[in-house]
Short mmCIF file of C-alpha atoms in Angstrom, two decimals:
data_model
loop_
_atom_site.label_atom_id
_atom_site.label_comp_id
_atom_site.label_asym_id
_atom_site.label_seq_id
_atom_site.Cartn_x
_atom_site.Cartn_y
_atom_site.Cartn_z
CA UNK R 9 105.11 103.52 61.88
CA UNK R 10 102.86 104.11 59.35
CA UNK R 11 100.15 101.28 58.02
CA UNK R 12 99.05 100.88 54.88
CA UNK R 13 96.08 102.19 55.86
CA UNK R 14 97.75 105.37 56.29
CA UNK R 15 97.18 104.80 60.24
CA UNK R 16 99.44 104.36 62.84
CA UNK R 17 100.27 100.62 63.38
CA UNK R 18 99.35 98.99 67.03
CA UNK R 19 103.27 98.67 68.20
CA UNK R 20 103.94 102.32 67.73
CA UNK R 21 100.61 103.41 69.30
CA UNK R 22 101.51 101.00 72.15
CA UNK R 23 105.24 102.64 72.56
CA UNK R 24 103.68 106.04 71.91
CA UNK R 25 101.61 105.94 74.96
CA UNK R 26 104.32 104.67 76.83
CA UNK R 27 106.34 107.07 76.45
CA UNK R 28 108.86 104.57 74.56
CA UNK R 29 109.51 106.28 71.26
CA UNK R 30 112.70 108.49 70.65
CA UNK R 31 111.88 112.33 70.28
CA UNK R 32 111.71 112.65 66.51
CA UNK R 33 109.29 109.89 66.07
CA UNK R 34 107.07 110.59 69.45
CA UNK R 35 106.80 114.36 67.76
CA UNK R 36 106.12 112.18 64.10
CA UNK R 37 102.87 110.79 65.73
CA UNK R 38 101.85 113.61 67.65
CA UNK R 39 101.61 115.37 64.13
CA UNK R 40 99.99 112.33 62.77
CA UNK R 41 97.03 112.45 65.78
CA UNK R 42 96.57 116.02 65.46
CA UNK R 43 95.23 115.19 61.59
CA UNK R 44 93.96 111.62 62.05
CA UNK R 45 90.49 111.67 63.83
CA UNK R 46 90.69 107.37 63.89
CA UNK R 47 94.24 107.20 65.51
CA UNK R 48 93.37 110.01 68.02
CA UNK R 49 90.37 108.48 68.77
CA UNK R 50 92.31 105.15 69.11
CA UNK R 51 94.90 106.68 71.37
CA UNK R 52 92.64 107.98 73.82
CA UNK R 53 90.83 104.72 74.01
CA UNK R 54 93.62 103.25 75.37
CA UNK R 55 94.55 105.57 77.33
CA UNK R 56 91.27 105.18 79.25
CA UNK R 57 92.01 101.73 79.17
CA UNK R 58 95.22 101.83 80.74
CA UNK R 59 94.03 104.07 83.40
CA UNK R 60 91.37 101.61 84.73
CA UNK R 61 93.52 98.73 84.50
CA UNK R 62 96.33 100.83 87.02
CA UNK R 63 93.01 101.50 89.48
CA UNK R 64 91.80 97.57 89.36
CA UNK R 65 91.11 96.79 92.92
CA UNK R 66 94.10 95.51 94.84
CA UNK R 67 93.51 92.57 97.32
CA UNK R 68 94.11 92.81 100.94
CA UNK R 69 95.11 89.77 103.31
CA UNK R 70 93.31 88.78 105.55
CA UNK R 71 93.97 89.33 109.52
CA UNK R 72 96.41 86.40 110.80
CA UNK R 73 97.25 85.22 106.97
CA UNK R 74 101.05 85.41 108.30
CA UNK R 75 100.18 83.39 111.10
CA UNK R 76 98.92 80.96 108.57
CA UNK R 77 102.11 80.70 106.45
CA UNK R 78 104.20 80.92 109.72
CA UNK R 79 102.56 77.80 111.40
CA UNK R 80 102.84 76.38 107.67
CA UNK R 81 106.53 76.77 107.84
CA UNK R 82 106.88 75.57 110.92
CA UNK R 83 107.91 79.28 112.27
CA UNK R 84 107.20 80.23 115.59
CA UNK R 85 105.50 83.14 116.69
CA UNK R 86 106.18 86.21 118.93
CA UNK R 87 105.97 85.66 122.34
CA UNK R 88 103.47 88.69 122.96
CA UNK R 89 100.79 87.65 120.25
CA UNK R 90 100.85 84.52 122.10
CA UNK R 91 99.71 86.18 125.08
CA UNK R 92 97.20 88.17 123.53
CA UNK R 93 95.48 85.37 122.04
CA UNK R 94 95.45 82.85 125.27
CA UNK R 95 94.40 86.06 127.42
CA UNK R 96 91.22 86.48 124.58
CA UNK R 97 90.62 82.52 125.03
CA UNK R 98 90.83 82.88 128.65
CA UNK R 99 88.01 86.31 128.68
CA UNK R 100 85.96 84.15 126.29
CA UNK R 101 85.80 81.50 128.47
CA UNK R 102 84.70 84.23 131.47
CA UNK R 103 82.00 85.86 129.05
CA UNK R 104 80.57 82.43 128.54
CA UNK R 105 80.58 81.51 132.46
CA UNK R 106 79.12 85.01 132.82
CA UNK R 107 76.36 84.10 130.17
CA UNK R 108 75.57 80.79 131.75
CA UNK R 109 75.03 82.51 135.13
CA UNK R 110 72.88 85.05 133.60
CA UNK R 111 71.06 82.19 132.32
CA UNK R 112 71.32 79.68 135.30
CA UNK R 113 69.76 82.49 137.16
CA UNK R 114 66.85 83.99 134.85
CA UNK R 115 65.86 79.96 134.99
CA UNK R 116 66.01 79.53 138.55
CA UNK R 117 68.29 77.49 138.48
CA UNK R 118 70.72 78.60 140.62
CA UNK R 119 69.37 80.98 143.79
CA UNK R 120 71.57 84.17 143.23
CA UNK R 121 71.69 86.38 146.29
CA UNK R 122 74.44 88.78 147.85
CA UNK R 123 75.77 87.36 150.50
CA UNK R 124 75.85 89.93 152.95
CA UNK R 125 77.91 89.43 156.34
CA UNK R 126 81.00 88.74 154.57
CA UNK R 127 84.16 88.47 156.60
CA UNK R 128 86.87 90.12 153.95
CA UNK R 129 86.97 93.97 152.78
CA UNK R 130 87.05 92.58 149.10
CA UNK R 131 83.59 90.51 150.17
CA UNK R 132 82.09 93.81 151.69
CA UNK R 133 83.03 96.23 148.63
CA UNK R 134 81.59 93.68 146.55
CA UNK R 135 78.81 93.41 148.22
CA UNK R 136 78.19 97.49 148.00
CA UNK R 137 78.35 97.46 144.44
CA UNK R 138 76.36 94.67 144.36
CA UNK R 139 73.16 96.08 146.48
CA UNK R 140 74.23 99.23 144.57
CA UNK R 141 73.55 97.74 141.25
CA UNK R 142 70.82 95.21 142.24
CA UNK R 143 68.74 98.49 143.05
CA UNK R 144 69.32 99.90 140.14
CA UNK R 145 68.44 96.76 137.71
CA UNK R 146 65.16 96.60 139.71
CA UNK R 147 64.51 100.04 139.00
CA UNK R 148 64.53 99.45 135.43
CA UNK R 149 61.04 98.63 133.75
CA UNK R 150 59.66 94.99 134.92
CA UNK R 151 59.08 94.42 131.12
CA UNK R 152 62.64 93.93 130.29
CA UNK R 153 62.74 90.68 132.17
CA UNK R 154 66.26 91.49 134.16
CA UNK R 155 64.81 92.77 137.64
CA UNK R 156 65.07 89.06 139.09
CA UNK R 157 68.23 88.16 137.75
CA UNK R 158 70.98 87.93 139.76
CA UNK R 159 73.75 91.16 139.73
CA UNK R 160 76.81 89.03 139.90
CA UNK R 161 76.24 87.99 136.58
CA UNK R 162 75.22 90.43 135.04
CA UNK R 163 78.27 92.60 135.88
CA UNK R 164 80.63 89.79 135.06
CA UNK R 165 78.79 89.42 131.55
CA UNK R 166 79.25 93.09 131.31
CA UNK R 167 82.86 93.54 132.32
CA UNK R 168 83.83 90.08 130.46
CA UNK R 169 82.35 91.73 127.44
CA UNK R 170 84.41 95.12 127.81
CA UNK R 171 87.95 92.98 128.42
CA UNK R 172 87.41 90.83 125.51
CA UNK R 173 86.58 94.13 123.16
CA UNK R 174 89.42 95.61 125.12
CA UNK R 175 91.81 92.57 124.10
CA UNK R 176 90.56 92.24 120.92
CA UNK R 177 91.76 96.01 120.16
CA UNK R 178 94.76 95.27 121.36
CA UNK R 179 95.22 92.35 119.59
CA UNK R 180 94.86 94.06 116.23
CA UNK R 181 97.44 96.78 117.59
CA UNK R 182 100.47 94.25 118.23
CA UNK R 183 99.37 92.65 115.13
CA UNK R 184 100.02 96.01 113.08
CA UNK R 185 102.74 96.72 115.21
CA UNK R 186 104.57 93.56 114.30
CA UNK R 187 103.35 93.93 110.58
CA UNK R 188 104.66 97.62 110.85
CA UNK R 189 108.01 96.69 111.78
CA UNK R 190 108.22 94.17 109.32
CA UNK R 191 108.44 96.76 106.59
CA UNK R 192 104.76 95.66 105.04
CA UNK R 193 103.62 98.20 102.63
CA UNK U 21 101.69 102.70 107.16
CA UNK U 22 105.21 104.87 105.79
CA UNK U 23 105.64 105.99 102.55
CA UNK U 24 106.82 103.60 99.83
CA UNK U 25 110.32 102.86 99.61
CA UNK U 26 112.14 103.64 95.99
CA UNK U 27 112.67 100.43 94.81
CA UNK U 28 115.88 100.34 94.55
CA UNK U 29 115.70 100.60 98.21
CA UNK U 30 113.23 98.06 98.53
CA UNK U 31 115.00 95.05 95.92
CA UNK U 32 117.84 95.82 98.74
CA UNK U 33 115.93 95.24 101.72
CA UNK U 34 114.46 92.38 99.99
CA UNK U 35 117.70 90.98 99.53
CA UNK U 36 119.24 91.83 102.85
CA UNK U 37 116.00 90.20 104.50
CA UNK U 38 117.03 87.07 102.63
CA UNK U 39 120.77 87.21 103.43
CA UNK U 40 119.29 87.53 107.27
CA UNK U 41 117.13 83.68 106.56
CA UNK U 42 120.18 82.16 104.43
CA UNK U 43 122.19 82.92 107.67
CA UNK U 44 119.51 81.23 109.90
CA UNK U 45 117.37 84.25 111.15
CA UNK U 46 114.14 82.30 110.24
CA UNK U 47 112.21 84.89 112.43
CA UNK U 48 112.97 87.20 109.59
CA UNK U 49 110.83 85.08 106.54
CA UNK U 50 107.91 87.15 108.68
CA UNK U 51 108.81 90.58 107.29
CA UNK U 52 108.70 88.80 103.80
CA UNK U 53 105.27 87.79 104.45
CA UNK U 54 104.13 90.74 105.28
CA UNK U 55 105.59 92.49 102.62
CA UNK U 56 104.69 91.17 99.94
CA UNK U 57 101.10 88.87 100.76
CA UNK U 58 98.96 92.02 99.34
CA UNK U 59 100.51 91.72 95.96
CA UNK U 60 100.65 88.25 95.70
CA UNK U 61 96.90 87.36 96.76
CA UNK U 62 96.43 90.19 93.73
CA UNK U 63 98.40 88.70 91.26
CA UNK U 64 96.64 85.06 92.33
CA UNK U 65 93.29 86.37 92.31
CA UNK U 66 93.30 88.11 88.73
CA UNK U 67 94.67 84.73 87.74
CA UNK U 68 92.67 82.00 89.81
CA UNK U 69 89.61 84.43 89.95
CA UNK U 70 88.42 82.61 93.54
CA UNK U 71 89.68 83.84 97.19
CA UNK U 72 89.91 80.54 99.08
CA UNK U 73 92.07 79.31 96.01
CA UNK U 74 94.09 82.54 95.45
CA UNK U 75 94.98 82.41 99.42
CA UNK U 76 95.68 78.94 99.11
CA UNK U 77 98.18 79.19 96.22
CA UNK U 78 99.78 82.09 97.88
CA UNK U 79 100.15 79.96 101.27
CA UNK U 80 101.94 77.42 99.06
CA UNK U 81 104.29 79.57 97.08
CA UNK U 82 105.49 81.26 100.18
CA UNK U 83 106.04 78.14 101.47
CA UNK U 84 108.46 76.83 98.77
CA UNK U 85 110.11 80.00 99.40
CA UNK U 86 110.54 78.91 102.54
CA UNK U 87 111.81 75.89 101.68
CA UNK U 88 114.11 76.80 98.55
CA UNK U 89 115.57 80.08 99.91
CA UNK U 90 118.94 78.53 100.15
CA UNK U 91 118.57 78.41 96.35
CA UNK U 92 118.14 82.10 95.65
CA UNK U 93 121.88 83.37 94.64
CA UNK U 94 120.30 86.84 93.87
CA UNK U 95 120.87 86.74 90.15
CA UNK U 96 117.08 88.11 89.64
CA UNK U 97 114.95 90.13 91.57
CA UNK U 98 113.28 88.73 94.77
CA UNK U 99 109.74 89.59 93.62
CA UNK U 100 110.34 88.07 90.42
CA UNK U 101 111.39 85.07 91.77
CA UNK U 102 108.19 84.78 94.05
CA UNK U 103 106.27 85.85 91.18
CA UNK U 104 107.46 83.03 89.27
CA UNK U 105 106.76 80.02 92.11
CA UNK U 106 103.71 82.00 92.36
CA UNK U 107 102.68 82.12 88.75
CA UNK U 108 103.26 78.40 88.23
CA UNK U 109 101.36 77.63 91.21
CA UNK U 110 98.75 79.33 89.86
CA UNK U 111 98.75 77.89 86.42
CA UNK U 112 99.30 74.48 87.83
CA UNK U 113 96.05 74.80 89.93
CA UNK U 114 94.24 76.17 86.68
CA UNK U 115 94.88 72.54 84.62
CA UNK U 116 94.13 70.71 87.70
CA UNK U 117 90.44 72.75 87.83
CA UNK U 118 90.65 72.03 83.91
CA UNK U 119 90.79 68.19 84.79
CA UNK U 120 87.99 68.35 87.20
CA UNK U 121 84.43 68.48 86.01
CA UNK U 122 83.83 72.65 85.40
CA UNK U 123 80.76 74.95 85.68
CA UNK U 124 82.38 77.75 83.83
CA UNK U 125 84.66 78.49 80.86
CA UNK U 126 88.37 79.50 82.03
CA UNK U 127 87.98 81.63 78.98
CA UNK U 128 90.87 80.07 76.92
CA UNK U 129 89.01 81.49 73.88
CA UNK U 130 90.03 85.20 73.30
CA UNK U 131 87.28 86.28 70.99
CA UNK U 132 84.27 85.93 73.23
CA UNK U 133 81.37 87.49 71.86
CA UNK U 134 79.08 90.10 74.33
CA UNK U 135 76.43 89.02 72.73
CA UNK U 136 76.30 85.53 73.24
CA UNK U 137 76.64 85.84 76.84
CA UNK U 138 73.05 86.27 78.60
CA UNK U 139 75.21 86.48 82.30
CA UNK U 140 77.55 88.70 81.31
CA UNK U 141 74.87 90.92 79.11
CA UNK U 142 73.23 91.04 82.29
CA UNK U 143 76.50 92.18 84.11
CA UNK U 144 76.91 94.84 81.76
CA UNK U 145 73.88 96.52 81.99
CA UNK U 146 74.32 96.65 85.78
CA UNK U 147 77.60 98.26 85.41
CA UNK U 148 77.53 102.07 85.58
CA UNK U 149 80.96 103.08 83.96
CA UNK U 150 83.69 102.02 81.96
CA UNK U 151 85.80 101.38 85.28
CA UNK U 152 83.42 98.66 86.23
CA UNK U 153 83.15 97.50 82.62
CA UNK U 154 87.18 96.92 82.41
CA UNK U 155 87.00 95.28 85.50
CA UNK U 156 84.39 92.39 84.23
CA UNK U 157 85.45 92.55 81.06
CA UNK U 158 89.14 91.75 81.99
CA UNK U 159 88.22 88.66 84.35
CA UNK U 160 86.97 87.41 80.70
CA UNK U 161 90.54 87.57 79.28
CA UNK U 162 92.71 84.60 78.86
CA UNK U 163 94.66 83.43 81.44
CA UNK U 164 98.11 84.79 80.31
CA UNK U 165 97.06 88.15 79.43
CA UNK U 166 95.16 89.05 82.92
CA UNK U 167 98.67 87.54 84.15
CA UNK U 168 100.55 90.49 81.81
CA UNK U 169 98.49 93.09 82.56
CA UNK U 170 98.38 92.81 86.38
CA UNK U 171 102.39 92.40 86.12
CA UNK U 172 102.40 95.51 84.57
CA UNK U 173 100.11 97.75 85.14
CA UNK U 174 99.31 96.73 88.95
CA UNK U 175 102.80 95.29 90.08
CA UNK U 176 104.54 97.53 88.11
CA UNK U 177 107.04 94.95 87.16
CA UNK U 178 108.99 95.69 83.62
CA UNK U 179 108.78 94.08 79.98
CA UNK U 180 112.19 91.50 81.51
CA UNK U 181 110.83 91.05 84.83
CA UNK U 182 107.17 89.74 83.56
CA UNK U 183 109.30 87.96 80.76
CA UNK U 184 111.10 86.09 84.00
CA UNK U 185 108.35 85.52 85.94
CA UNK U 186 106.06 83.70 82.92
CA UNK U 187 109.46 82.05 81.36
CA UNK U 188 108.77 83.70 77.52
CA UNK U 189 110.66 86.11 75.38
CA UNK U 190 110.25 89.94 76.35
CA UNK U 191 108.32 90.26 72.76
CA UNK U 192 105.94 88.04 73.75
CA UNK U 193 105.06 89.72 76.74
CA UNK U 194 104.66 93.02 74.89
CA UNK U 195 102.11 91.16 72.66
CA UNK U 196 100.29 90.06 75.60
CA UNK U 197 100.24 93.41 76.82
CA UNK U 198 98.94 95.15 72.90
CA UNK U 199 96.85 91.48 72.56
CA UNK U 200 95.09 92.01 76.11
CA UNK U 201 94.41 95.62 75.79
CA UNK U 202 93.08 95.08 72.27
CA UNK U 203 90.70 92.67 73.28
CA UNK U 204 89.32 94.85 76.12
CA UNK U 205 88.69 98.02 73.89
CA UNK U 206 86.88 96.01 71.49
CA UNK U 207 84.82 94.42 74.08
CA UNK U 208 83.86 98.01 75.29
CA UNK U 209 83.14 99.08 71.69
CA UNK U 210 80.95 96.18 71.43
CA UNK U 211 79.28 97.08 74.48
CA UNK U 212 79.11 100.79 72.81
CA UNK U 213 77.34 99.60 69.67
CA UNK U 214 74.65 97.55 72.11
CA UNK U 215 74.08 100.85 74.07
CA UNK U 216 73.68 102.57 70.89
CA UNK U 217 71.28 99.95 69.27
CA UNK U 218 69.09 100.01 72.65
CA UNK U 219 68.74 103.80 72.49
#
């Protein structure tokens, strides 16, 4: 217990602090700390030490890491994440015909105009909203470029971008759900 | 997120989760995944100190848990069984970086001198508090004491499970454990006397 340095030797601090010694000695070395400056010193030392080494930084997985091992194993996955991920492929591929439209018609390129006179009720409430918002882009300043672009695409860039955020959301939900019921801690 | 299980509770949910894939519920190796990935990419990192390689090992070990779980009979803990496929894969990925040309000591050397270190000098005097110091100073440790410690201290495993999981006597983990700790309070009263010589 004892060195011959008259100081406690490294097992017994180490069992000390662990709360690993029987009563008689544990109350032997808290005697010896309250009289030896080095050992108490020692002891709290490690102490410290052993408290930061309990708060290291854990590491986190990252999002779809399961998937990873599950497609490694050859495991197939739910049904539902399925869905949600060909449903965010399919709202991409929308936001990126909205964008080229957007484009298509700042260029030119394509003559973008409502087409008034339409013979369905779908064709006539689209075209409401989209005199509706075509008046309301052309009030905007003529600096922001957007007055001669064409309102169809606009609001499908718009609304593609609020379905994919929308997805994505959900996305992480199911993911959590399906991690939640999995027990993961 | 609930609250954490006793583990008693947990080592049988473990084990009923594996009695579920040794009967053919494969949609079950999922919930094994999930449980334990956090811990694992932990216990990879501190060894393998890089992300892509610490994910990569853990992707591996899970899979030859996959592929093995027939062979668990339950005579040791689940964790320390993954711990162990995990720790070798680890360790085995550590001698192949050995073998390949290396920018940086894996620190096999435990008496590494502050001094002589410009980088980590450098490191040091960015670091604000003894938290931050621990944490660089224990990425500096060798190999099989960062292994120890993180068993311990962060996985909470005990003296026979870390013994199981690194495949050496229980007294030689408890001298990795003493050894490891040693090492880092010197290295902090190192960095003490530099402060002190500065000032």
């Amino acid at each position: 217990m004892i060195d011959q340095t008259g100081h406690l030797d490294g097992e017994t601090m180490q069992d000390f602090l662990a709360g690993r010694l029987e009563r008689e000695d544990a109350a032997r070395v808290e005697a010896h700390l309250s009289s030896c400056h080095a050992c108490s010193s020692l002891a709290q030392n490690y102490q410290t030490i052993e408290r930061s080494l309990r708060r290291l930084p854990q590491e986190h997985a990252k999002r779809g890491f399961t998937e990873k091992v599950l497609e490694r194993t050859g495991l197939s996955t739910p049904r539902l994440y399925r869905f949600a991920d060909v449903m965010a492929g399919v709202m991409a591929a929308l936001f990126v015909g909205g964008v080229l439209l957007l484009v298509f018609g700042v260029l030119g390129i394509i003559p973008i105009t409502s087409s008034a006179g339409g013979v369905s009720a779908a064709a006539t409430a689209w075209n409401s909203v989209s005199t509706r918002a075509d008046e309301i882009i052309r009030s905007l300043p003529a600096s922001l470029g957007i007055g001669s672009v064409g309102v169809p695409s606009v609001i499908l860039a718009v609304v593609s971008i609020a379905v994919i955020a929308v997805l994505l959301g959900l996305d992480h939900m199911v993911e959590r759900w399906i991690a939640r019921g999995n027990g993961a801690r | 997120m609930g609250l954490p299980l006793p583990e008693d509770q947990t080592i049988e949910t473990d084990n009923e989760i594996i009695s579920e894939l040794q009967r053919g519920k494969t949609a079950r190796f999922r919930a094994l995944v999930d449980r334990h990935k956090d811990k694992a990419l932990t216990l990879a990192m501190r060894i393998l100190g890089e992300r892509q390689d610490a994910e990569e090992a853990v992707q591996d070990a899970f899979v030859k848990v996959h592929l093995n779980i027939s062979q668990f009979r339950g005579d040791s803990t689940f964790h320390t069984w993954f711990y162990r496929i995990l720790y070798n894969e680890c360790v085995s990925r550590m001698r192949r970086r050995r073998n390949a040309p290396q920018f940086m000591s894996t620190n096999d050397h435990e008496e590494i001198s502050i001094a002589d270190d410009d980088a980590s000098a450098d490191a040091q005097m960015l670091a604000s508090d003894i938290q931050e110091l621990i944490q660089i100073e224990f990425e500096k440790l060798a190999e099989h004491y960062r292994t120890a410690l993180t068993l311990f201290y962060l996985q909470e495993l005990r003296y026979e499970e870390i013994a199981g999981v690194m495949d050496v006597p229980v007294g030689t983990v408890k001298s990795y454990l003493f050894r490891g700790k040693q090492l880092l309070r010197k290295r902090l009263e190192g960095y003490g006397q530099r402060e002190a010589e500065v000032a």
